[in-house]
Coordinates of C-alpha atoms and ligand atoms in Angstrom, one line a residue:
M14 CA 0.1 -0.1 0.0
D15 CA 2.8 2.6 -0.9
F16 CA 1.1 4.3 -2.8
L17 CA -1.3 5.8 -0.5
R18 CA -0.2 9.2 1.2
S19 CA -0.6 10.5 4.5
D20 CA -0.2 14.0 4.4
D21 CA -2.9 14.9 2.1
N22 CA -6.2 16.4 3.3
V23 CA -8.3 13.4 2.6
S24 CA -5.8 11.2 4.7
K25 CA -5.9 14.0 7.3
R26 CA -9.6 14.3 7.2
I27 CA -9.8 10.2 7.8
N28 CA -7.0 10.5 10.4
A29 CA -8.9 13.0 12.5
M30 CA -12.1 11.1 12.6
L31 CA -10.3 7.8 13.4
E32 CA -8.4 9.3 16.3
R33 CA -11.8 10.4 17.7
V34 CA -13.1 7.0 17.6
R35 CA -9.7 5.4 19.0
Q36 CA -10.3 8.1 22.2
A37 CA -13.7 6.9 22.7
K38 CA -12.9 3.2 22.2
D39 CA -9.7 3.6 24.7
A40 CA -12.4 5.5 27.3
D41 CA -14.7 2.5 26.8
L42 CA -17.0 5.0 25.7
Y43 CA -17.8 3.5 22.0
Y44 CA -21.0 2.9 21.3
Y45 CA -21.2 2.7 17.8
N46 CA -22.9 -0.4 15.7
Q47 CA -22.9 -2.4 18.8
P48 CA -24.0 -5.8 17.5
I49 CA -27.4 -7.4 18.6
T50 CA -27.1 -11.3 18.9
E51 CA -30.8 -12.0 19.5
L52 CA -34.1 -10.4 19.9
R53 CA -36.0 -11.8 22.9
G54 CA -39.7 -10.6 22.2
G55 CA -40.4 -7.2 20.8
A56 CA -38.6 -5.4 23.8
R57 CA -35.5 -7.0 25.0
V58 CA -32.3 -7.7 23.0
L59 CA -29.1 -9.6 23.8
V60 CA -26.1 -7.3 23.4
H61 CA -22.6 -8.9 24.4
G62 CA -24.1 -11.8 25.8
R63 CA -26.2 -9.6 28.1
E64 CA -30.0 -9.2 28.0
M65 CA -31.4 -5.7 27.9
G66 CA -34.6 -3.8 27.8
M67 CA -34.4 -2.4 24.2
F68 CA -35.3 1.6 24.3
A69 CA -33.6 2.5 20.9
S70 CA -35.9 0.6 18.6
Y71 CA -37.8 2.5 15.9
S72 CA -39.8 -0.8 15.4
Y73 CA -42.7 1.5 17.1
L74 CA -45.6 -1.0 17.1
G75 CA -43.4 -4.0 18.0
L76 CA -44.0 -5.5 14.7
I77 CA -40.6 -7.1 14.2
G78 CA -41.0 -10.9 14.6
H79 CA -44.9 -10.5 14.2
P80 CA -45.9 -14.2 13.1
K81 CA -48.0 -13.2 10.2
I82 CA -45.1 -10.9 9.0
N83 CA -42.8 -13.5 9.1
V84 CA -45.2 -16.0 7.2
A85 CA -45.7 -13.4 4.5
A86 CA -41.8 -13.1 4.1
K87 CA -41.2 -16.8 3.7
A88 CA -43.9 -17.5 1.5
A89 CA -42.5 -14.8 -0.5
I90 CA -39.2 -16.4 -0.8
D91 CA -40.6 -19.9 -1.4
K92 CA -42.4 -18.3 -4.7
Y93 CA -39.9 -15.8 -5.8
G94 CA -36.7 -16.6 -4.2
T95 CA -34.5 -14.0 -2.7
G96 CA -33.8 -11.8 -5.7
T97 CA -35.8 -9.4 -8.3
H98 CA -34.0 -9.9 -11.7
G99 CA -32.6 -6.3 -11.2
V100 CA -34.2 -3.0 -11.6
R101 CA -38.3 -2.5 -11.7
T102 CA -38.0 -1.1 -15.4
L103 CA -36.0 -4.0 -16.8
A104 CA -37.1 -7.1 -15.6
G105 CA -37.9 -6.7 -11.5
T106 CA -41.4 -5.6 -11.3
L107 CA -43.0 -8.4 -9.2
E108 CA -46.9 -8.8 -8.4
L109 CA -45.7 -8.3 -5.1
H110 CA -44.5 -4.5 -5.6
V111 CA -47.8 -3.6 -7.4
E112 CA -49.6 -5.3 -4.3
L113 CA -47.4 -3.3 -1.9
E114 CA -47.8 0.1 -3.5
Q115 CA -51.7 -0.3 -3.9
T116 CA -51.4 -1.3 -0.1
I117 CA -49.5 2.1 0.9
A118 CA -51.9 4.2 -1.4
D119 CA -54.7 2.7 0.4
F120 CA -53.3 3.2 3.8
K121 CA -52.5 6.9 3.2
H122 CA -55.7 7.6 1.3
A123 CA -53.9 8.4 -1.9
E124 CA -54.4 7.8 -5.5
A125 CA -51.1 5.9 -5.9
A126 CA -47.6 5.1 -4.4
I127 CA -44.2 4.2 -5.6
T128 CA -41.7 2.5 -3.6
F129 CA -37.8 2.7 -3.5
S130 CA -34.6 0.7 -2.1
S131 CA -34.7 2.9 1.1
G132 CA -35.9 6.1 2.7
Y133 CA -32.7 7.8 2.3
V134 CA -32.6 7.1 -1.5
T135 CA -36.4 8.2 -1.7
N136 CA -35.4 11.4 -0.3
L137 CA -32.6 12.0 -2.4
T138 CA -34.8 10.9 -5.8
V139 CA -37.8 12.7 -5.1
V140 CA -36.7 16.1 -4.1
S141 CA -34.2 16.1 -6.8
T142 CA -36.2 14.7 -9.5
L143 CA -39.0 17.3 -8.8
V144 CA -37.0 20.5 -8.5
G145 CA -33.6 21.9 -9.9
R146 CA -31.8 25.0 -11.0
H147 CA -33.9 28.2 -11.0
D148 CA -36.4 26.4 -8.4
Y149 CA -36.8 27.1 -4.6
V150 CA -36.8 24.6 -2.0
F151 CA -37.4 25.4 1.6
S152 CA -36.4 22.8 4.2
D153 CA -36.7 22.9 8.2
K154 CA -33.4 23.2 10.0
L155 CA -33.7 20.0 11.6
N156 CA -35.0 18.0 8.7
H157 CA -33.2 14.4 8.5
A158 CA -29.9 14.4 6.7
S159 CA -31.6 12.6 3.6
I160 CA -33.5 15.7 2.7
V161 CA -30.8 17.9 3.2
D162 CA -28.9 15.6 0.8
G163 CA -31.8 15.6 -1.5
C164 CA -31.9 19.3 -1.5
M165 CA -28.2 19.7 -2.2
M166 CA -28.4 17.2 -4.9
S167 CA -31.5 18.9 -6.8
G168 CA -29.4 22.2 -7.3
A169 CA -32.2 24.3 -6.6
R170 CA -31.8 27.1 -4.0
F171 CA -31.8 25.8 -0.9
V172 CA -33.7 27.6 1.8
R173 CA -33.7 26.6 5.4
F174 CA -35.8 28.0 7.9
K175 CA -35.8 27.8 11.9
H176 CA -36.9 24.9 13.4
N177 CA -40.8 24.7 13.0
D178 CA -41.1 28.5 13.1
L179 CA -43.6 29.0 10.2
D180 CA -43.4 32.8 10.7
D181 CA -39.5 32.2 9.4
L182 CA -41.0 30.1 6.7
Q183 CA -43.5 32.5 5.7
R184 CA -41.0 35.3 5.7
R185 CA -38.6 33.0 3.2
L186 CA -41.5 32.3 0.7
E187 CA -42.4 36.0 0.7
E188 CA -39.0 36.6 -0.6
A189 CA -39.0 34.2 -3.1
P190 CA -40.0 35.4 -6.6
A191 CA -43.6 34.5 -7.1
S192 CA -42.9 33.0 -10.4
A193 CA -40.7 30.1 -9.0
A194 CA -41.5 26.9 -8.6
K195 CA -41.4 25.9 -4.8
L196 CA -41.1 22.7 -2.7
V197 CA -41.5 22.8 0.9
I198 CA -40.4 20.1 3.0
A199 CA -40.5 19.0 6.3
D200 CA -40.2 15.8 8.7
S201 CA -43.9 15.0 10.4
V202 CA -42.1 13.7 13.8
F203 CA -38.2 15.0 14.0
S204 CA -36.0 12.4 14.5
M205 CA -33.9 13.8 17.1
D206 CA -36.2 15.9 19.0
G207 CA -39.7 14.0 18.8
D208 CA -41.7 17.0 18.4
I209 CA -44.2 17.4 15.6
I210 CA -44.5 19.8 12.7
N211 CA -47.1 22.4 12.7
L212 CA -48.8 21.1 9.6
P213 CA -52.1 23.2 9.4
R214 CA -50.0 26.4 9.2
L215 CA -47.6 24.7 6.7
V216 CA -50.5 23.4 4.2
E217 CA -52.1 27.1 4.7
L218 CA -48.7 28.6 3.8
C219 CA -47.9 26.6 1.0
R220 CA -51.4 27.0 -0.6
K221 CA -51.2 30.5 -0.1
H222 CA -47.6 30.8 -2.2
G223 CA -48.3 27.9 -4.4
A224 CA -45.7 25.7 -3.0
W225 CA -45.7 21.8 -3.2
L226 CA -45.4 20.4 0.3
M227 CA -43.4 17.3 1.0
I228 CA -43.6 15.7 4.3
D229 CA -41.4 12.9 5.6
E230 CA -43.3 10.2 7.9
A231 CA -40.7 8.1 8.9
H232 CA -41.5 8.6 12.5
S233 CA -45.2 9.0 12.3
I234 CA -46.7 6.1 10.4
G235 CA -48.1 3.9 13.2
V236 CA -47.4 6.6 15.6
L237 CA -49.4 9.6 14.8
G238 CA -53.3 9.3 14.2
A239 CA -56.2 7.2 16.0
T240 CA -55.4 4.1 13.7
G241 CA -51.8 5.1 12.9
R242 CA -52.2 6.7 9.5
G243 CA -49.8 9.8 10.4
I244 CA -49.7 13.0 10.5
E245 CA -52.8 13.8 8.4
E246 CA -55.2 11.8 10.6
H247 CA -53.3 13.3 13.9
Y248 CA -54.6 16.8 12.9
G249 CA -57.6 15.8 11.3
L250 CA -56.6 17.3 8.2
G251 CA -57.7 14.7 5.2
D252 CA -55.4 14.7 1.9
V253 CA -53.6 17.8 2.4
I254 CA -49.9 16.8 1.5
D255 CA -48.9 16.9 -1.9
I256 CA -45.8 14.3 -1.3
K257 CA -46.4 11.8 1.6
M258 CA -42.9 10.4 1.9
G259 CA -42.0 7.6 4.2
T260 CA -39.9 4.5 5.3
L261 CA -40.4 1.1 5.5
S262 CA -37.7 0.3 7.9
K263 CA -39.2 1.5 11.2
T264 CA -42.8 0.9 12.3
I265 CA -43.0 -1.2 9.0
P266 CA -40.3 -3.8 9.7
S267 CA -38.8 -4.0 6.4
V268 CA -36.8 -1.9 4.2
G269 CA -37.0 0.8 1.5
G270 CA -39.0 4.0 1.2
Y271 CA -42.3 5.1 -0.6
V272 CA -44.2 8.1 -1.9
A273 CA -47.8 8.2 -2.1
G274 CA -49.5 10.7 -3.7
R275 CA -51.7 11.9 -6.9
T276 CA -51.6 9.6 -9.9
D277 CA -50.0 12.2 -12.2
L278 CA -47.2 12.6 -9.7
I279 CA -46.3 9.0 -9.1
D280 CA -46.2 8.5 -12.6
F281 CA -43.9 11.2 -13.3
L282 CA -41.5 9.7 -10.4
R283 CA -41.8 6.1 -12.0
H284 CA -40.6 7.8 -15.5
A285 CA -38.4 10.1 -14.3
S286 CA -36.7 9.2 -10.9
R287 CA -33.1 8.0 -11.3
A288 CA -33.2 5.7 -8.4
Y289 CA -36.4 4.1 -9.7
I290 CA -35.3 3.5 -13.3
F291 CA -31.4 2.7 -12.2
S292 CA -31.5 0.7 -8.8
A293 CA -33.0 -2.8 -8.2
A294 CA -36.5 -3.5 -6.8
L295 CA -37.1 -4.3 -3.4
P296 CA -36.3 -8.0 -2.1
P297 CA -39.3 -10.3 -2.6
A298 CA -39.5 -11.2 1.2
Q299 CA -39.1 -7.6 2.1
A300 CA -41.8 -6.4 -0.1
A301 CA -44.0 -9.0 1.4
A302 CA -43.5 -8.0 4.7
A303 CA -44.2 -4.4 4.5
N304 CA -47.4 -5.1 2.6
A305 CA -48.2 -7.3 5.6
A306 CA -47.5 -4.9 8.0
F307 CA -49.7 -2.2 6.9
K308 CA -52.4 -4.5 7.1
I309 CA -51.7 -5.6 10.8
I310 CA -51.6 -2.0 11.8
L311 CA -55.1 -1.6 10.7
E312 CA -56.1 -5.1 12.3
E313 CA -54.3 -4.6 15.5
P314 CA -55.3 -0.9 16.4
E315 CA -54.6 -1.7 20.0
R316 CA -50.7 -1.2 19.2
V317 CA -51.2 2.3 18.4
E318 CA -53.1 2.9 21.5
K319 CA -50.4 1.3 23.5
L320 CA -47.7 3.0 22.0
R321 CA -49.5 6.2 22.7
A322 CA -49.6 5.2 26.5
N323 CA -46.2 4.0 26.7
A324 CA -44.8 7.4 25.3
E325 CA -46.9 9.4 27.9
Q326 CA -45.8 7.2 30.7
F327 CA -42.2 7.2 29.4
I328 CA -42.1 11.4 28.7
T329 CA -44.0 12.0 32.0
G330 CA -42.0 10.1 34.1
I331 CA -38.6 11.1 32.6
K332 CA -39.6 14.9 33.1
Q333 CA -40.7 14.2 36.5
R334 CA -37.3 13.1 37.5
G335 CA -36.0 16.4 36.4
F336 CA -34.8 15.7 32.9
D337 CA -35.3 18.1 30.0
T338 CA -36.9 16.3 27.1
L339 CA -37.2 19.1 24.8
Y340 CA -40.8 19.6 22.9
S341 CA -41.2 15.5 22.4
E342 CA -44.6 14.7 22.1
T343 CA -44.1 11.2 20.7
A344 CA -42.0 7.9 20.9
I345 CA -38.7 9.6 20.4
V346 CA -37.7 11.2 23.7
P347 CA -34.5 13.0 23.7
I348 CA -32.9 12.9 27.5
L349 CA -30.6 16.1 27.4
C350 CA -27.3 15.7 29.0
G351 CA -25.1 18.4 27.7
E352 CA -21.7 17.9 26.5
D353 CA -20.9 14.9 24.3
M354 CA -18.8 13.3 27.2
L355 CA -21.5 13.4 29.5
A356 CA -24.0 11.6 27.0
Y357 CA -21.5 8.8 26.5
E358 CA -20.9 8.3 30.0
M359 CA -24.7 8.2 30.9
T360 CA -24.9 5.4 27.8
R361 CA -22.5 3.4 29.9
E362 CA -24.0 3.8 33.2
V363 CA -27.5 2.8 31.8
Q364 CA -26.3 0.3 29.6
N365 CA -24.4 -1.1 32.6
K366 CA -27.6 -1.7 34.1
D367 CA -29.0 -3.3 31.0
V368 CA -30.9 -0.7 29.5
F369 CA -30.3 -0.4 26.0
V370 CA -30.1 3.5 25.0
L371 CA -27.7 5.2 22.8
P372 CA -26.1 8.7 22.7
V373 CA -26.6 11.4 20.1
V374 CA -23.6 13.8 20.0
S375 CA -22.4 16.8 17.7
P376 CA -22.5 17.1 14.8
A377 CA -25.9 15.0 14.7
V378 CA -27.2 17.5 17.1
P379 CA -25.7 20.9 18.2
P380 CA -22.7 21.0 20.5
G381 CA -23.8 21.3 24.2
L382 CA -27.4 19.3 23.3
A383 CA -25.9 16.1 23.5
R384 CA -28.5 13.3 24.7
L385 CA -29.8 9.9 25.1
R386 CA -32.2 9.2 22.5
A387 CA -34.6 6.9 23.8
T388 CA -37.7 5.4 22.4
V389 CA -40.6 3.5 23.5
T390 CA -42.4 0.8 21.5
A391 CA -45.9 -0.6 22.2
A392 CA -43.7 -3.9 23.0
H393 CA -43.0 -2.4 26.2
E394 CA -44.7 -3.1 29.5
P395 CA -45.2 -0.5 32.1
D396 CA -42.8 -2.1 34.5
E397 CA -40.2 -2.3 32.1
I398 CA -40.4 1.7 31.6
E399 CA -40.6 2.2 35.1
H400 CA -37.5 0.3 35.3
A401 CA -35.7 1.9 33.0
M402 CA -36.5 5.5 33.9
N403 CA -35.2 4.4 37.5
E404 CA -32.0 3.0 36.1
I405 CA -31.6 6.5 34.0
E406 CA -32.5 8.5 37.0
I407 CA -29.9 7.0 38.9
A408 CA -27.2 7.6 36.2
G409 CA -28.3 11.2 35.9
K410 CA -27.9 11.9 39.6
K411 CA -24.5 9.9 39.8
L412 CA -23.0 12.3 36.9
G413 CA -24.9 15.2 37.9
V414 CA -27.3 15.4 35.1
I415 CA -30.2 15.9 37.5
K416 CA -29.9 16.8 41.1
Ligands
PLP517 C1 -36.6 11.3 9.2 C2 -35.9 10.2 8.2 N1 -36.2 10.3 7.0 C3 -35.5 9.3 6.3 C4 -34.8 8.3 6.8 C5 -34.2 7.0 5.7 O1 -34.7 6.0 5.9 P1 -34.2 4.8 5.8 O2 -33.4 4.4 7.0 O3 -35.5 3.9 5.6 O4 -33.2 4.8 4.5 C6 -34.7 8.2 8.2 C7 -34.0 7.2 9.0 O5 -33.4 7.0 9.9 C8 -35.5 9.1 8.8 O6 -35.2 9.1 10.4

């Protein structure tokens, strides 16, 4: 490997990152990619040979391992094997994909839907296919990285408005030329903070300024709304979002991303999106699992109800213990620690007590706002939540995060 240099800027960047990793490992504070060896029921995992309560899961309704979903995935493998012959447009479209897209459209009360191989790719391709040079894209400051990347890739004028501050968005919309094509994008539930976008005002502003509205429902499907259908149901607004984006990797225990909306929008994406045309279709087992999962959300509404009760118990209990949970109203509960090191140390203390939580540090969140990013799911029982909160409280007092 003599040809590799070590004094250029790329090497310096690599070395700086690896040095940070080394320091974290040396201090026994490295929690990146911890391998889970077993899932034990919906809310317990085996990590490093120890069974822990899982408080870092995105499987909000506890659907991972649901028997009907596993049966559907296995049946798809028996019928189609594990691959899809490549990209959808050449040979890869299976009946399963068509069925899944119909299921998503029905679930979202939309005319049609299209799927992609990940949620990340969905945001990249949808934003960059719909807008480009001379257009304007307006994005909440706390939007997910995949939205930010999609905006940058599009080449459109990228305008970021203050988090959930729709007066700021209004000002920025007013500053843009009336004739420009405009797209406004926000997460429904923000992935690091757990708060909910003010959809009614957003819809009003988009209509007034002739802007298209795209909402990322990664953290609201199964979470918001009486039947778990998401943010429109939460606000009782009906079909008001032009581009209803979501992932198949969180509440839906599979992988992939989707957009639901008007038939003309979906047809356009099918013919113009490079990620659709040039990348392989979802594997059969994953498409079948996702298809089954959407149906189970509607068949087992008690899961949505239980998640809501669990989130309320967790947020209330953590706040009562003296922690700051920002504006979280959902299953994502930030537990503020402050400096990065404190978040790492809290993680170590809490994991040592067999509660699996993970830290989020800068640059993912602003410096000084490092946190445990805990989640609850419908698979937790109230006593498990109480136990986890007690351990978090003990650690918080020991490290001075709370009094
Ligand atoms: C808000 C949001 N959008 C998109 C994604 C990307 O989804 P996926 O993991 O399915 O690629 C995530 C994943 O963490 C997310 O939190």
